[in-house]
Short mmCIF file of N, CA and C in Angstrom, two decimals:
data_model
loop_
_atom_site.label_atom_id
_atom_site.label_comp_id
_atom_site.label_asym_id
_atom_site.label_seq_id
_atom_site.Cartn_x
_atom_site.Cartn_y
_atom_site.Cartn_z
N MET A 216 18.14 -2.45 -14.88
CA MET A 216 18.27 -1.01 -14.95
C MET A 216 17.12 -0.38 -14.16
N ARG A 217 17.45 0.51 -13.25
CA ARG A 217 16.44 1.22 -12.48
C ARG A 217 16.19 2.58 -13.11
N VAL A 218 14.93 2.89 -13.33
CA VAL A 218 14.54 4.15 -13.96
C VAL A 218 13.65 4.93 -12.99
N PRO A 219 14.11 6.08 -12.49
CA PRO A 219 13.25 6.89 -11.62
C PRO A 219 12.09 7.46 -12.43
N CYS A 220 10.91 7.49 -11.82
CA CYS A 220 9.76 8.05 -12.52
C CYS A 220 8.82 8.70 -11.51
N THR A 221 7.91 9.51 -12.03
CA THR A 221 6.87 10.11 -11.22
C THR A 221 5.53 9.64 -11.75
N VAL A 222 4.58 9.48 -10.83
CA VAL A 222 3.23 9.06 -11.21
C VAL A 222 2.26 9.99 -10.49
N GLU A 223 1.31 10.52 -11.26
CA GLU A 223 0.32 11.42 -10.67
C GLU A 223 -1.00 11.30 -11.42
N GLN A 224 -2.04 11.73 -10.77
CA GLN A 224 -3.36 11.71 -11.39
C GLN A 224 -3.71 13.13 -11.79
N ASP A 225 -4.14 13.32 -13.05
CA ASP A 225 -4.46 14.67 -13.50
C ASP A 225 -5.88 15.06 -13.09
N GLU A 226 -6.27 16.28 -13.45
CA GLU A 226 -7.57 16.81 -13.03
C GLU A 226 -8.76 16.06 -13.63
N ASP A 227 -8.52 15.29 -14.69
CA ASP A 227 -9.59 14.50 -15.30
C ASP A 227 -9.63 13.07 -14.77
N GLY A 228 -8.74 12.75 -13.83
CA GLY A 228 -8.72 11.41 -13.25
C GLY A 228 -7.82 10.43 -13.97
N VAL A 229 -7.11 10.88 -15.00
CA VAL A 229 -6.21 10.01 -15.76
C VAL A 229 -4.87 9.93 -15.01
N TRP A 230 -4.34 8.73 -14.88
CA TRP A 230 -3.03 8.54 -14.25
C TRP A 230 -1.95 8.75 -15.29
N CYS A 231 -0.92 9.52 -14.95
CA CYS A 231 0.19 9.84 -15.85
C CYS A 231 1.50 9.47 -15.18
N ALA A 232 2.38 8.81 -15.94
CA ALA A 232 3.70 8.43 -15.43
C ALA A 232 4.75 9.02 -16.36
N HIS A 233 5.84 9.53 -15.77
CA HIS A 233 6.89 10.22 -16.53
C HIS A 233 8.27 9.76 -16.09
N ALA A 234 9.18 9.63 -17.06
CA ALA A 234 10.57 9.28 -16.76
C ALA A 234 11.46 9.90 -17.82
N HIS A 235 12.74 10.06 -17.50
CA HIS A 235 13.73 10.58 -18.45
C HIS A 235 14.87 9.58 -18.59
N LEU A 236 15.22 9.27 -19.81
CA LEU A 236 16.38 8.44 -20.12
C LEU A 236 17.34 9.33 -20.90
N ASP A 237 18.45 9.67 -20.28
CA ASP A 237 19.37 10.63 -20.87
C ASP A 237 18.60 11.90 -21.19
N ARG A 238 18.45 12.22 -22.46
CA ARG A 238 17.74 13.44 -22.85
C ARG A 238 16.38 13.16 -23.46
N VAL A 239 15.91 11.94 -23.30
CA VAL A 239 14.64 11.54 -23.89
C VAL A 239 13.59 11.38 -22.78
N GLY A 240 12.47 12.06 -22.93
CA GLY A 240 11.38 11.92 -21.98
C GLY A 240 10.45 10.79 -22.42
N CYS A 241 9.98 10.03 -21.45
CA CYS A 241 9.05 8.94 -21.72
C CYS A 241 7.80 9.19 -20.88
N ASN A 242 6.64 8.87 -21.45
CA ASN A 242 5.37 9.09 -20.78
C ASN A 242 4.47 7.88 -20.92
N GLY A 243 3.62 7.69 -19.93
CA GLY A 243 2.61 6.65 -19.98
C GLY A 243 1.36 7.16 -19.30
N GLU A 244 0.22 6.62 -19.68
CA GLU A 244 -1.02 7.01 -19.02
C GLU A 244 -1.99 5.84 -18.99
N GLY A 245 -2.96 5.93 -18.09
CA GLY A 245 -3.94 4.87 -17.97
C GLY A 245 -5.03 5.24 -16.98
N ASP A 246 -6.03 4.37 -16.89
CA ASP A 246 -7.14 4.59 -15.96
C ASP A 246 -6.73 4.31 -14.52
N THR A 247 -5.66 3.54 -14.33
CA THR A 247 -5.16 3.24 -13.00
C THR A 247 -3.66 3.54 -12.96
N ARG A 248 -3.13 3.61 -11.74
CA ARG A 248 -1.69 3.82 -11.57
C ARG A 248 -0.89 2.71 -12.24
N GLU A 249 -1.36 1.48 -12.08
CA GLU A 249 -0.68 0.33 -12.65
C GLU A 249 -0.68 0.37 -14.18
N GLU A 250 -1.80 0.79 -14.77
CA GLU A 250 -1.86 0.92 -16.24
C GLU A 250 -0.90 1.99 -16.73
N ALA A 251 -0.81 3.10 -16.02
CA ALA A 251 0.11 4.18 -16.42
C ALA A 251 1.56 3.70 -16.35
N LEU A 252 1.91 2.94 -15.31
CA LEU A 252 3.26 2.42 -15.19
C LEU A 252 3.56 1.38 -16.27
N ALA A 253 2.58 0.55 -16.60
CA ALA A 253 2.78 -0.44 -17.67
C ALA A 253 2.99 0.26 -19.01
N ASP A 254 2.22 1.33 -19.26
CA ASP A 254 2.36 2.09 -20.49
C ASP A 254 3.73 2.78 -20.54
N LEU A 255 4.15 3.32 -19.41
CA LEU A 255 5.48 3.96 -19.33
C LEU A 255 6.57 2.93 -19.57
N ARG A 256 6.42 1.75 -19.00
CA ARG A 256 7.44 0.70 -19.18
C ARG A 256 7.61 0.38 -20.67
N GLU A 257 6.51 0.29 -21.40
CA GLU A 257 6.58 0.04 -22.84
C GLU A 257 7.33 1.16 -23.56
N ALA A 258 7.06 2.41 -23.17
CA ALA A 258 7.75 3.55 -23.78
C ALA A 258 9.24 3.50 -23.49
N VAL A 259 9.61 3.18 -22.25
CA VAL A 259 11.02 3.07 -21.87
C VAL A 259 11.69 1.97 -22.68
N LEU A 260 11.04 0.83 -22.80
CA LEU A 260 11.62 -0.29 -23.56
C LEU A 260 11.82 0.08 -25.03
N LEU A 261 10.90 0.84 -25.62
CA LEU A 261 11.06 1.27 -27.01
C LEU A 261 12.26 2.20 -27.17
N VAL A 262 12.44 3.12 -26.23
CA VAL A 262 13.58 4.04 -26.28
C VAL A 262 14.88 3.25 -26.15
N LEU A 263 14.91 2.31 -25.22
CA LEU A 263 16.11 1.49 -25.03
C LEU A 263 16.40 0.63 -26.25
N GLU A 264 15.36 0.09 -26.85
CA GLU A 264 15.53 -0.73 -28.06
C GLU A 264 16.11 0.11 -29.19
N ASP A 265 15.61 1.33 -29.35
CA ASP A 265 16.12 2.23 -30.38
C ASP A 265 17.58 2.61 -30.15
N SER A 266 18.00 2.61 -28.89
CA SER A 266 19.38 2.97 -28.58
C SER A 266 20.33 1.78 -28.66
N GLY A 267 19.79 0.59 -28.95
CA GLY A 267 20.64 -0.59 -29.11
C GLY A 267 20.87 -1.37 -27.84
N ALA A 268 20.06 -1.15 -26.80
CA ALA A 268 20.22 -1.88 -25.54
C ALA A 268 19.87 -3.35 -25.74
N SER A 269 20.43 -4.19 -24.91
CA SER A 269 20.19 -5.62 -24.96
C SER A 269 18.72 -5.93 -24.71
N GLU A 270 18.19 -6.91 -25.44
CA GLU A 270 16.80 -7.33 -25.25
C GLU A 270 16.62 -8.04 -23.91
N GLU A 271 17.70 -8.46 -23.29
CA GLU A 271 17.63 -9.17 -22.01
C GLU A 271 17.67 -8.21 -20.83
N LEU A 272 17.68 -6.92 -21.08
CA LEU A 272 17.73 -5.91 -20.04
C LEU A 272 16.43 -5.93 -19.24
N THR A 273 16.55 -5.87 -17.92
CA THR A 273 15.38 -5.80 -17.04
C THR A 273 15.21 -4.35 -16.61
N VAL A 274 14.01 -3.82 -16.78
CA VAL A 274 13.72 -2.43 -16.42
C VAL A 274 12.82 -2.43 -15.19
N VAL A 275 13.26 -1.71 -14.15
CA VAL A 275 12.47 -1.54 -12.93
C VAL A 275 12.16 -0.06 -12.80
N LEU A 276 10.87 0.28 -12.73
CA LEU A 276 10.47 1.67 -12.57
C LEU A 276 10.34 1.98 -11.08
N ASP A 277 11.07 3.00 -10.65
CA ASP A 277 11.00 3.45 -9.26
C ASP A 277 10.05 4.64 -9.21
N GLY A 278 8.76 4.37 -8.97
CA GLY A 278 7.76 5.43 -9.00
C GLY A 278 7.54 6.09 -7.66
N ALA A 279 7.45 7.39 -7.70
CA ALA A 279 7.17 8.16 -6.47
C ALA A 279 5.72 8.53 -6.43
#
């Protein structure tokens, strides 16, 4: 499953990643871009798990 997302650095230097799954927003943050994407991936997986998605689902974040 491909999930479009945005990644940006805020004014305090924290990296923030955002994605939407249907009507649910997911967010991640970290000290680096990679940490923010990893945090976002965990949030996306939790939303998918709650919706009953297969545990074998592969999630790819398409970050801009």
